[in-house]
Coordinates of C-alpha atoms and ligand atoms in Angstrom, one line a residue:
X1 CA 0.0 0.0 0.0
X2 CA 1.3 3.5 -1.1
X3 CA 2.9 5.3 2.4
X4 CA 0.6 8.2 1.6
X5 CA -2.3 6.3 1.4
X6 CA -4.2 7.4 4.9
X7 CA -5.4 3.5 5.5
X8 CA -2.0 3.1 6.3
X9 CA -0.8 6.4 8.0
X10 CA 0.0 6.0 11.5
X11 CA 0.3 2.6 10.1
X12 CA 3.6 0.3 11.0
X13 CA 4.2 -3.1 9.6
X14 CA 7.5 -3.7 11.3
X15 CA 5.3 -6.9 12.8
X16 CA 6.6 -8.5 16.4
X17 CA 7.8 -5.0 18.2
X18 CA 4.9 -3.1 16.9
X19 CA 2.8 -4.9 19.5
X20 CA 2.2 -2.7 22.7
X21 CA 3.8 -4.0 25.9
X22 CA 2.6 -0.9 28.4
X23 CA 0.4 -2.4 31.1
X24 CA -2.5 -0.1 31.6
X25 CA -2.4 3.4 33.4
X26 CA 1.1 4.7 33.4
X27 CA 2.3 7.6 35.5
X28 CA -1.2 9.2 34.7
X29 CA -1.5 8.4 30.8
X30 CA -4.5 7.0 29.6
X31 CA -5.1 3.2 29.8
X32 CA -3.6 1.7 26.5
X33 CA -6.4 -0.5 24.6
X34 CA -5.5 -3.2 21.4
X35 CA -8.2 -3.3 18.8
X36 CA -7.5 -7.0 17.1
X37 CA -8.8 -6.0 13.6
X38 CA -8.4 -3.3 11.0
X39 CA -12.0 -3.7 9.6
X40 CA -14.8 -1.4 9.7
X41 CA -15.7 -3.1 13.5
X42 CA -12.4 -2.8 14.7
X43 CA -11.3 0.2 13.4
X44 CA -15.1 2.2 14.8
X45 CA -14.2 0.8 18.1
X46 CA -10.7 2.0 17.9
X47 CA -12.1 5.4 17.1
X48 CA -15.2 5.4 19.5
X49 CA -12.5 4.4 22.3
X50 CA -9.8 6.6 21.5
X51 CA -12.6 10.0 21.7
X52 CA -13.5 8.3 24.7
X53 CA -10.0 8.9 26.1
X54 CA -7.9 5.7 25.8
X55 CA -4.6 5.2 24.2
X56 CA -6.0 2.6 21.6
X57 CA -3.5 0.6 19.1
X58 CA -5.3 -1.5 16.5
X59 CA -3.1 -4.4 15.1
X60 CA -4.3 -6.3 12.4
X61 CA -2.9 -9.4 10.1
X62 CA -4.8 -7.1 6.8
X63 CA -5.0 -3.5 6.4
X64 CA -8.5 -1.7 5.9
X65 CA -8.7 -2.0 2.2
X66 CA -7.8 -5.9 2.3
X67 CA -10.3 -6.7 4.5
X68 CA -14.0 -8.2 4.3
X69 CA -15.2 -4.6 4.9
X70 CA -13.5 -3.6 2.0
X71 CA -15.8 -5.8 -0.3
X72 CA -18.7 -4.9 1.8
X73 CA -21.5 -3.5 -0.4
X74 CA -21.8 -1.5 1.9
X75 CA -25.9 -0.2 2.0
X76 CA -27.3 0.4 5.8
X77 CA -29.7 -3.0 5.8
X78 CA -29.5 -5.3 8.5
X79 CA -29.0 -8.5 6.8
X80 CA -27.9 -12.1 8.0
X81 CA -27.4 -10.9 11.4
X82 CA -29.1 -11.5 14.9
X83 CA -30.6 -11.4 17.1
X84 CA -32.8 -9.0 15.7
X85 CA -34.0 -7.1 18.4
X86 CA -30.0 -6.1 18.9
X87 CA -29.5 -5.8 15.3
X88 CA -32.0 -3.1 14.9
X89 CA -30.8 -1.0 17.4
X90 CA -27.2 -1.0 16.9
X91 CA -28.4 -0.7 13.3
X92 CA -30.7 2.5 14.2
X93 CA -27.9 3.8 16.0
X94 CA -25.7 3.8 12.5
X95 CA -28.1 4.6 10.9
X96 CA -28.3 8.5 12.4
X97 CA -24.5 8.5 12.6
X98 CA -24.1 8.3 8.8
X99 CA -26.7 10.7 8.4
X100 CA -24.7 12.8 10.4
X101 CA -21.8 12.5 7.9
X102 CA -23.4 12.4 4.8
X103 CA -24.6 15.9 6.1
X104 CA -21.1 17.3 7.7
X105 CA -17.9 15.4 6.2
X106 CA -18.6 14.6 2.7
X107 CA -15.5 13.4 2.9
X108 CA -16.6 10.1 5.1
X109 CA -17.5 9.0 1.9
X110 CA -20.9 8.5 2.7
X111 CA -24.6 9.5 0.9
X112 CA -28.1 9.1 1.6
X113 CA -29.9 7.6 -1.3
X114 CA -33.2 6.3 -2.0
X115 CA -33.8 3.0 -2.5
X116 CA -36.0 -0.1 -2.3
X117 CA -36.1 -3.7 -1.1
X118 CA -38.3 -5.8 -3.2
X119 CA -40.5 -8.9 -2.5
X120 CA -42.2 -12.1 -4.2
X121 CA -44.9 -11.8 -1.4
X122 CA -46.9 -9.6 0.5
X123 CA -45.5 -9.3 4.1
X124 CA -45.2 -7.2 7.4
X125 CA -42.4 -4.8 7.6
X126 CA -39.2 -5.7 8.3
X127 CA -38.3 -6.7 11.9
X128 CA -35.6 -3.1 12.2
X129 CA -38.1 -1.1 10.6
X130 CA -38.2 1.5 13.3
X131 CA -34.6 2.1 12.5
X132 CA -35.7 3.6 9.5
X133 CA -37.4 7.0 9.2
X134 CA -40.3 7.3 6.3
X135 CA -40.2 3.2 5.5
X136 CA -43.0 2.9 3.0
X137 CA -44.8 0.5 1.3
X138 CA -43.6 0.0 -2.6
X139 CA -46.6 1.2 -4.5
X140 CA -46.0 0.1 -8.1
X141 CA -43.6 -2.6 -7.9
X142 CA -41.9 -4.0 -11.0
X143 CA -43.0 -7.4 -12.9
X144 CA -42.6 -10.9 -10.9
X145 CA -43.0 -8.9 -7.1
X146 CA -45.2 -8.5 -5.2
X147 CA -44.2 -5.6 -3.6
X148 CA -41.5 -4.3 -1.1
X149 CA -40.7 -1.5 0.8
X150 CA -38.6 2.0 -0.2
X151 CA -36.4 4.1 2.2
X152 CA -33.3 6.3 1.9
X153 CA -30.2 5.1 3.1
X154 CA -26.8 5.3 4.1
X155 CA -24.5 4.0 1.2
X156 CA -20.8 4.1 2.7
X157 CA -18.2 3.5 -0.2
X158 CA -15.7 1.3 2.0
X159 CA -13.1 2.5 -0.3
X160 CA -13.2 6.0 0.9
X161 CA -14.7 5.2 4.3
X162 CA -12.0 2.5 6.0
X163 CA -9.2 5.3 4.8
X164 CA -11.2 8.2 6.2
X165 CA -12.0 6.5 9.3
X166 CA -8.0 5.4 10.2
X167 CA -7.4 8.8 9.4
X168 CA -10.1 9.9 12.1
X169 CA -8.1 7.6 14.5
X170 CA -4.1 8.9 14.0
X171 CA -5.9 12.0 14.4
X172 CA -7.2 11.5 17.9
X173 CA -3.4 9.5 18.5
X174 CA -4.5 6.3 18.0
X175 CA -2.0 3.9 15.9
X176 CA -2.5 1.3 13.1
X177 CA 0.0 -2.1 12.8
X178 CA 0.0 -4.4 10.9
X179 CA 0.2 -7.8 12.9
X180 CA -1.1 -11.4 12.6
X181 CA -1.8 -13.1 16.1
X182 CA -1.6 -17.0 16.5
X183 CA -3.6 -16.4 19.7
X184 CA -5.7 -13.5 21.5
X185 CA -2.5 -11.1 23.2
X186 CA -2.0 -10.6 26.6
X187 CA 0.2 -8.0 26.3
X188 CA -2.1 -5.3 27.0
X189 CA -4.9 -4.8 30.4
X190 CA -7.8 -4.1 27.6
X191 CA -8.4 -6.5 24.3
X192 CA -10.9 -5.7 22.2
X193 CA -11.3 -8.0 20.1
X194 CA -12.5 -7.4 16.4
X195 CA -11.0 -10.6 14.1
X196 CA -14.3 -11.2 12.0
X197 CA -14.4 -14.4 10.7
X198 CA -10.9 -15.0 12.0
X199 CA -12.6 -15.3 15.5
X200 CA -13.5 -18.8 14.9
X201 CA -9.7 -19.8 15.0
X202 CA -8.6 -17.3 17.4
X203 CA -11.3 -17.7 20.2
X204 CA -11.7 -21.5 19.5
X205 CA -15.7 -20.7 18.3
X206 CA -17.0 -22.7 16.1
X207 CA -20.3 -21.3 15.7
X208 CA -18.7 -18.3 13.5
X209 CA -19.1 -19.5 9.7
X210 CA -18.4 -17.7 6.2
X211 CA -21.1 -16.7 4.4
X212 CA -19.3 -16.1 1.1
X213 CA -20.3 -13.3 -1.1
X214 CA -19.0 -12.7 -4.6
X215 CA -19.8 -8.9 -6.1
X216 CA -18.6 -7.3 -9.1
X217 CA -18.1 -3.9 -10.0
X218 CA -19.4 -1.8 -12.9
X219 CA -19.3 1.6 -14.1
X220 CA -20.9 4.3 -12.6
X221 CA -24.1 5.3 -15.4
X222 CA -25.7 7.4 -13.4
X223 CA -27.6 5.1 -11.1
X224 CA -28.8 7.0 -8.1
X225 CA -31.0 4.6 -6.1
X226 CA -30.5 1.5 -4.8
X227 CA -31.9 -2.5 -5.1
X228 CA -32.2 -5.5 -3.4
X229 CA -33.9 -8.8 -3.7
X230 CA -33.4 -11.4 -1.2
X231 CA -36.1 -13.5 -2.4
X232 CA -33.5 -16.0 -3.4
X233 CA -31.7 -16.5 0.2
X234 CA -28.5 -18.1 -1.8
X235 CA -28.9 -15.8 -4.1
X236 CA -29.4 -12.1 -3.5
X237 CA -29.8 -9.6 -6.3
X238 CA -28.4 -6.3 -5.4
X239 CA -26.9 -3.2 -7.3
X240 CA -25.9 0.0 -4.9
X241 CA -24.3 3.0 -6.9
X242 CA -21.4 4.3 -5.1
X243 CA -19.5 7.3 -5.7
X244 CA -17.9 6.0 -8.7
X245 CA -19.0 3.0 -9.5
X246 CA -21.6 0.6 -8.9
X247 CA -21.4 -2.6 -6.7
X248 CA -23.7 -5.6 -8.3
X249 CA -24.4 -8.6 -6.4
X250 CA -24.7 -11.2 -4.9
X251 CA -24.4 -14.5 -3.3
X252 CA -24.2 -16.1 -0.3
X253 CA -23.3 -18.8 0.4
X254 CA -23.0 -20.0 3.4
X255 CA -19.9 -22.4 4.9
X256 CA -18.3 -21.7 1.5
X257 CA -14.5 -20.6 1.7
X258 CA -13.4 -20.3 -1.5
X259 CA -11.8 -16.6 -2.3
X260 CA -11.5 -17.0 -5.9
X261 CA -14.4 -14.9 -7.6
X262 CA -16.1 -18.1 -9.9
X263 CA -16.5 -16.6 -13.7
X264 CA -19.6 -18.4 -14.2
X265 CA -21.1 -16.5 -10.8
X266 CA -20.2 -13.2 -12.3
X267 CA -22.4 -14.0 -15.4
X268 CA -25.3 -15.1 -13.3
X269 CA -24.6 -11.9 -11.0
X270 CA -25.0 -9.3 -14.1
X271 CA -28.0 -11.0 -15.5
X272 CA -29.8 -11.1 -13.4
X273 CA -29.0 -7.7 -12.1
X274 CA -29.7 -6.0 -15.5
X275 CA -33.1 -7.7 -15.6
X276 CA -34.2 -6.0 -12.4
X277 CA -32.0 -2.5 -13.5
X278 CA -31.9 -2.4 -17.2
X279 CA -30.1 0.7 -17.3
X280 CA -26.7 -1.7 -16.5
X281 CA -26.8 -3.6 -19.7
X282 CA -24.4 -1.6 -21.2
X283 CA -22.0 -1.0 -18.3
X284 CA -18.6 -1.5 -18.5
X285 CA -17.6 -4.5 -16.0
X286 CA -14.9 -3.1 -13.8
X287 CA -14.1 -6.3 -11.4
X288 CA -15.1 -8.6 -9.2
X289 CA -14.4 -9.5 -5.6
X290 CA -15.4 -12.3 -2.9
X291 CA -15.5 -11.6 0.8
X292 CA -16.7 -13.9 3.6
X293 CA -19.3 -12.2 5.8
X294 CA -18.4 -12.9 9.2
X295 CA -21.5 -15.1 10.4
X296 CA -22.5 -16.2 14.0
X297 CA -25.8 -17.0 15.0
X298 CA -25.4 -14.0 17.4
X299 CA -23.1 -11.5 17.3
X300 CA -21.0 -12.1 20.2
X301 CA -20.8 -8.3 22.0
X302 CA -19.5 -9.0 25.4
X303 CA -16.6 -8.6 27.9
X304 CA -14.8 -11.3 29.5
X305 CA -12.3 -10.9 32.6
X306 CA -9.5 -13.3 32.6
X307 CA -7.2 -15.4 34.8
X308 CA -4.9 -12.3 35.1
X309 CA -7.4 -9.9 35.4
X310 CA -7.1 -8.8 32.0
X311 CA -10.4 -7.6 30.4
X312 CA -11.3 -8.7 26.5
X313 CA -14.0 -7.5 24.9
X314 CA -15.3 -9.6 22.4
X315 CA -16.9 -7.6 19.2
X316 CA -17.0 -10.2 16.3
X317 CA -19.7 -12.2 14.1
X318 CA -21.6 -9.2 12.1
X319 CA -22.2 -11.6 9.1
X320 CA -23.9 -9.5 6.3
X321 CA -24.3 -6.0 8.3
X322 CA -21.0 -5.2 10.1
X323 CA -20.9 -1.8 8.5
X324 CA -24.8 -1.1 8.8
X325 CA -24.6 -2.0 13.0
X326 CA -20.7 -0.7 13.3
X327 CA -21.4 2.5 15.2
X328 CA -23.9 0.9 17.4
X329 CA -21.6 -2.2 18.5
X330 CA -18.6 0.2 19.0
X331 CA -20.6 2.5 21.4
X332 CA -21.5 -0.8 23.3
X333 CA -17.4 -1.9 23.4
X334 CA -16.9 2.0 25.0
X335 CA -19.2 1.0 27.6
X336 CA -17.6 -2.2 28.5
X337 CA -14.6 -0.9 28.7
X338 CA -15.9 1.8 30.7
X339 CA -17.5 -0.3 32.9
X340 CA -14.2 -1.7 34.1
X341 CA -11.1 0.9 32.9
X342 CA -11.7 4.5 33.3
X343 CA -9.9 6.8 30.9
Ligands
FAD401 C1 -20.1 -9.3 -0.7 C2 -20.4 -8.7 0.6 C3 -21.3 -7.6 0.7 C4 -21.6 -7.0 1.9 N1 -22.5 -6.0 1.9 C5 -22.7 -5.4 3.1 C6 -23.6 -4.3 3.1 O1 -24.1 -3.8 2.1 N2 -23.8 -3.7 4.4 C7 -23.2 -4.1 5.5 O2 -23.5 -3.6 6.6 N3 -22.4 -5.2 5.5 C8 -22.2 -5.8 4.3 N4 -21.3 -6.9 4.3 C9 -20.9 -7.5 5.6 C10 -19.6 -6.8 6.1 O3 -18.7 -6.8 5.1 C11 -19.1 -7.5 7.3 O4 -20.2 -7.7 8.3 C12 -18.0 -6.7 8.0 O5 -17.0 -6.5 7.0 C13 -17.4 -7.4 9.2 O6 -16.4 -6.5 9.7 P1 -15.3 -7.0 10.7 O7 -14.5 -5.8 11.0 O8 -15.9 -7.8 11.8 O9 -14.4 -8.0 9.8 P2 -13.3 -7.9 8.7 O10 -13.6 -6.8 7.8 O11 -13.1 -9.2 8.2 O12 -12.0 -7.5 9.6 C14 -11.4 -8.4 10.4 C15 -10.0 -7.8 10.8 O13 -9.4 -8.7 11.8 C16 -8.1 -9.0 11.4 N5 -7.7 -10.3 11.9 C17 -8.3 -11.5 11.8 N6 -7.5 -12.4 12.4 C18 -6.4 -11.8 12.9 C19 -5.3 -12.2 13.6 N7 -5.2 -13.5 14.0 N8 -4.4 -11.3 14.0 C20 -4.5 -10.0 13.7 N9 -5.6 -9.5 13.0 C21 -6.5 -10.4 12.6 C22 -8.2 -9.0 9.8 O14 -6.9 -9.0 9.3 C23 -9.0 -7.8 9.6 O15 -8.2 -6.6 9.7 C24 -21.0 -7.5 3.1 C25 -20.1 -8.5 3.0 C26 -19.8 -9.1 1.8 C27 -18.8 -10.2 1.7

């Protein structure tokens, strides 16, 4: 990655002595926190903590832009992630923080846009509908559904957004490293730990799978509004225009680990996306990319004291909506930490 580039400023990737050996409160600095996990749940935490007060260093075996969150779509809809009573209000709690900088720091990388989820059936709203401000039914929906429901949205173009928000953390003094842990650290009072999918190893939890998604990118033609069908739950038909390009997806499939994008699944993607948006049948194909949401049946947000009196905080298993519930979750790591380290 270029040195300039900010998802690496502040960054090291000198490996073994970046990792932080302070113990806690020294001669009246701020308690020093690791972040496992330079993705968009490790690096919000690593922000949320360090304008909370702590010294936090995040340490990660990829940098932002290689990570799942890089591939991430990445739309505000809570999707393959529970339970959903938890889901919707970390998600509601995103939801009026990207508002917030959609409005203020353009920069963020972040826009509202309008947009609509489309069904094969009638049915109730969705279960985090009161996340949502003005959710309404879709009146005329197009052929083969049956309806759906149409909102605005965050749309947070990762590419723009992991950089901005490692640059929001060397700001506040926090560091970036790049670092690949055989086992969780206890080099530091306060773990918080962020390893995604990675979790499954490093915590010994079996219950975290891959769901995989494959996307590819096209051309930006204009589009301003957003799509998705999850009608077919293996197969999800989304297109999200981003700054400069469009993201068309999807799949996913679940305890799938392959990495490789499969040609023949990039043919099925853009067909069936340019039936439901036939202004794409003419956009140039740009790329394609497979990430592996992080999956768990719950998304495991809690601290655990050790032997040593060490405190880890646990922040892993957002499957398809890590970015949609990351400001949320990384408000509930502050107060963990809180609860036991004061700043
Ligand atoms: C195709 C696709 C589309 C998606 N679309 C959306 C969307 O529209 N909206 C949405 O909200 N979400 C979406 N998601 C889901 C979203 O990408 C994930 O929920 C989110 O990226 C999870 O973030 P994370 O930070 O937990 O994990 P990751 O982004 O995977 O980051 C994990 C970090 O931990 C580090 N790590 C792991 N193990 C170790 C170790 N041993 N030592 C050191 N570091 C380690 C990794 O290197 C990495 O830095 C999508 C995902 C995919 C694949």
């Amino acid at each position: 990655m270029a040195a300039d580039n900010p998802s690496t400023r502040g960054a090291s990737t000198s490996g073994e002595d970046a990792v932080p050996d302070v113990m806690g409160r020294r001669g009246g600095r701020p308690p020093r926190i690791l972040v496992i996990g330079a993705g968009v749940i490790g690096l919000s935490c690593a922000v949320r903590l360090a304008e909370a007060g702590y010294d936090v260093h995040v340490l990660a075996r990829d940098l932002p832009l290689e990570t799942t969150s890089a591939v991430a779509a990445a739309l505000w809809y809570p999707y393959r992630a529970a339970p959903p009573e938890r889901v919707s209000a970390w998600s509601a709690t995103s939801y009026r923080v990207f508002v917030g900088l959609a409005e203020a720091t353009p920069a963020a990388g972040v826009r509202i846009r309008t947009g609509r989820e489309l069904t094969t059936s009638a049915g109730p709203p969705p279960s985090w509908a009161d996340a949502v401000p003005n959710l309404r039914p879709v009146r005329t929906p197009p052929p083969g559904y049956a309806g759906g429901w149409e909102f605005e949205a965050p749309v947070i173009d990762t590419s723009v957004y992991l950089p901005w928000l490692v640059e929001r953390l060397t700001d506040l003094g926090g560091t970036l490293s790049r670092h690949a842990f055989a086992e969780l650290p206890n080099t530091a009072p306060v773990v918080v730990n962020c390893a995604g999918l990675a979790a499954r190893k490093l915590t010994g939890d079996p219950t975290v799978v891959p769901i995989r998604g494959q996307i590819c990118y096209v051309e930006q033609v204009g589009l301003t509004e957003w799509v998705v069908d999850e009608s077919d739950p293996d197969r999800p038909v989304y297109v999200v225009p981003r700054l400069h390009d469009i993201v068309v997806g999807g799949t996913a499939e679940e305890g799938d680990w392959e990495r490789q994008p499969r040609p023949e699944t990039t043919e099925a993607i853009l067909a069936a996306a340019r039936r439901l948006v036939p202004e794409l049948a003419d956009a140039r194909v740009l790329g394609q990319r497979v990430g592996l949401r992080p999956f768990r049946p719950r998304v495991r947000l809690e601290a655990e004291r050790t032997g040593d009196d060490r405190l880890v905080v646990h922040c892993y298993g957002h499957g398809g909506a890590g970015v949609t519930m990351s400001w949320g979750c990384a408000d509930e790591v502050v107060s963990l930490v809180r609860a036991h380290v004061a700043a």
